[in-house]
Amino acid sequence: MELFIMLGIPGIWQIGIIAVIILLLFGGKKVPELMKGLGSGIKEFKKGISEDDKEDSKESSKESSKEDKK
C-alpha cells in the first residue's frame, strides 16, 4: 500500500472520488460521449504512430538499398 502512495499511483478510493466528480460535473448522459471521444482520440493517435513507424521503415529500407547499389 505504501508503495502505491510513494509512486503517486491512485488507489481505488481516489479513482472512485474522481469518477463521482466527473459524474457530477458532466452528468450521466454526457460521460459516455466523452469516453467515446477519448477512445477515438487514442485510436487515431495509435494509428498515426504506427503509420509513422511504417514510413520510417520504408525510408530506411530505401536508403539501405541505395547504399547497396553503390
XYZ file of N, CA and C in Angstrom:
210
model
N 0.825 -1.193 0.000
C 0.000 0.000 0.000
C 0.865 1.250 0.000
N 1.918 1.247 0.802
C 2.791 2.407 0.884
C 3.531 2.627 -0.422
N 3.793 1.569 -1.150
C 4.488 1.688 -2.429
C 3.652 2.478 -3.421
N 2.333 2.238 -3.462
C 1.454 2.972 -4.371
C 1.442 4.459 -4.047
N 1.442 4.783 -2.771
C 1.436 6.180 -2.350
C 2.750 6.840 -2.750
N 3.830 6.137 -2.576
C 5.136 6.699 -2.902
C 5.287 6.900 -4.407
N 4.714 6.036 -5.212
C 4.841 6.153 -6.652
C 3.852 7.140 -7.260
N 2.879 7.573 -6.495
C 1.890 8.508 -6.996
C 0.792 7.838 -7.802
N 0.652 6.535 -7.669
C -0.389 5.795 -8.379
C -1.679 5.897 -7.574
N -2.774 6.365 -8.213
C -4.021 6.494 -7.448
C -4.592 5.132 -7.067
N -5.160 5.080 -5.890
C -5.773 3.855 -5.405
C -7.241 3.796 -5.784
N -7.929 2.779 -5.264
C -9.346 2.577 -5.562
C -10.178 3.763 -5.089
N -9.911 4.251 -3.894
C -10.708 5.358 -3.363
C -10.507 6.627 -4.187
N -9.283 6.911 -4.590
C -9.033 8.107 -5.378
C -9.713 8.023 -6.750
N -9.666 6.857 -7.369
C -10.331 6.672 -8.665
C -11.841 6.819 -8.513
N -12.399 6.278 -7.440
C -13.839 6.414 -7.182
C -14.254 7.862 -6.983
N -13.469 8.608 -6.230
C -13.777 10.020 -5.998
C -13.708 10.804 -7.306
N -12.706 10.529 -8.121
C -12.587 11.198 -9.418
C -13.782 10.866 -10.302
N -14.219 9.614 -10.300
C -15.383 9.211 -11.100
C -16.647 9.932 -10.647
N -16.830 10.067 -9.347
C -18.004 10.773 -8.823
C -17.957 12.246 -9.227
N -16.807 12.855 -9.141
C -16.676 14.265 -9.524
C -16.991 14.448 -11.011
N -16.507 13.537 -11.845
C -16.788 13.616 -13.284
C -18.280 13.476 -13.541
N -18.926 12.539 -12.841
C -20.381 12.388 -12.985
C -21.126 13.641 -12.559
N -20.679 14.263 -11.492
C -21.341 15.479 -11.023
C -21.144 16.641 -11.992
N -19.958 16.731 -12.564
C -19.673 17.844 -13.478
C -20.383 17.694 -14.822
N -20.355 16.509 -15.388
C -20.841 16.322 -16.749
C -22.202 15.644 -16.833
N -22.645 14.990 -15.809
C -23.923 14.298 -15.846
C -23.790 12.918 -16.469
N -24.794 12.087 -16.228
C -24.752 10.703 -16.685
C -24.847 10.538 -18.189
N -25.506 11.474 -18.877
C -25.688 11.338 -20.318
C -24.452 11.777 -21.099
N -23.695 12.699 -20.546
C -22.543 13.249 -21.263
C -21.291 12.377 -21.127
N -21.178 11.606 -20.055
C -19.984 10.802 -19.797
C -19.723 9.772 -20.904
N -20.725 9.019 -21.384
C -20.439 8.073 -22.471
C -19.930 8.754 -23.748
N -20.453 9.947 -24.028
C -19.971 10.688 -25.193
C -18.516 11.102 -25.013
N -18.169 11.527 -23.795
C -16.789 11.913 -23.517
C -15.841 10.719 -23.647
N -16.261 9.576 -23.137
C -15.421 8.383 -23.214
C -15.268 7.909 -24.664
N -16.337 8.042 -25.446
C -16.265 7.674 -26.861
C -15.266 8.572 -27.584
N -15.323 9.857 -27.297
C -14.371 10.791 -27.897
C -12.947 10.506 -27.471
N -12.767 10.179 -26.208
C -11.442 9.847 -25.702
C -10.910 8.585 -26.373
N -11.765 7.573 -26.512
C -11.360 6.326 -27.162
C -10.995 6.525 -28.614
N -11.769 7.324 -29.329
C -11.460 7.560 -30.741
C -10.183 8.378 -30.878
N -9.945 9.288 -29.947
C -8.705 10.062 -29.974
C -7.485 9.182 -29.757
N -7.587 8.258 -28.827
C -6.481 7.326 -28.569
C -6.255 6.430 -29.777
N -7.348 5.989 -30.402
C -7.246 5.129 -31.584
C -6.542 5.866 -32.727
N -6.904 7.119 -32.962
C -6.266 7.914 -34.010
C -4.787 8.155 -33.699
N -4.483 8.375 -32.431
C -3.093 8.584 -32.035
C -2.254 7.348 -32.317
N -2.769 6.177 -31.936
C -2.049 4.932 -32.184
C -1.897 4.678 -33.676
N -2.931 5.005 -34.455
C -2.883 4.833 -35.906
C -1.801 5.731 -36.503
N -1.724 6.959 -36.035
C -0.704 7.886 -36.518
C 0.694 7.416 -36.175
N 0.863 6.888 -34.977
C 2.169 6.377 -34.562
C 2.586 5.203 -35.437
N 1.659 4.269 -35.692
C 2.007 3.092 -36.487
C 2.288 3.482 -37.940
N 1.551 4.452 -38.482
C 1.811 4.901 -39.849
C 3.168 5.564 -39.933
N 3.532 6.320 -38.917
C 4.828 6.980 -38.900
C 5.948 5.952 -38.856
N 5.757 4.894 -38.066
C 6.764 3.831 -37.990
C 6.914 3.128 -39.333
N 5.801 2.909 -40.031
C 5.851 2.256 -41.339
C 6.600 3.121 -42.344
N 6.364 4.440 -42.316
C 7.056 5.341 -43.229
C 8.546 5.353 -42.935
N 8.908 5.349 -41.651
C 10.319 5.334 -41.277
C 10.999 4.059 -41.762
N 10.318 2.921 -41.636
C 10.930 1.668 -42.064
C 11.061 1.626 -43.587
N 10.103 2.193 -44.309
C 10.201 2.250 -45.769
C 11.361 3.129 -46.193
N 11.531 4.290 -45.536
C 12.625 5.184 -45.870
C 13.969 4.540 -45.580
N 14.080 3.853 -44.467
C 15.352 3.228 -44.116
C 15.672 2.082 -45.066
N 14.652 1.349 -45.536
C 14.913 0.265 -46.481
C 15.325 0.835 -47.836
N 14.758 1.963 -48.242
C 15.160 2.608 -49.499
C 16.595 3.102 -49.408
N 16.963 3.691 -48.266
C 18.315 4.191 -48.078
C 19.321 3.040 -48.085
N 18.980 1.932 -47.454
C 19.907 0.806 -47.416
C 20.055 0.178 -48.790
N 18.987 0.167 -49.594
C 19.095 -0.388 -50.941
C 19.931 0.525 -51.828
N 19.884 1.835 -51.618
C 20.713 2.767 -52.373
C 22.176 2.569 -52.016
N 22.464 2.335 -50.748
C 23.831 2.125 -50.295
C 24.386 0.808 -50.854
N 23.529 -0.202 -50.981
C 23.963 -1.480 -51.519
C 24.340 -1.365 -52.992
N 23.669 -0.496 -53.730
C 23.935 -0.325 -55.153
C 25.261 0.369 -55.402
N 25.739 1.154 -54.434
C 26.995 1.889 -54.602
C 28.119 0.947 -54.519
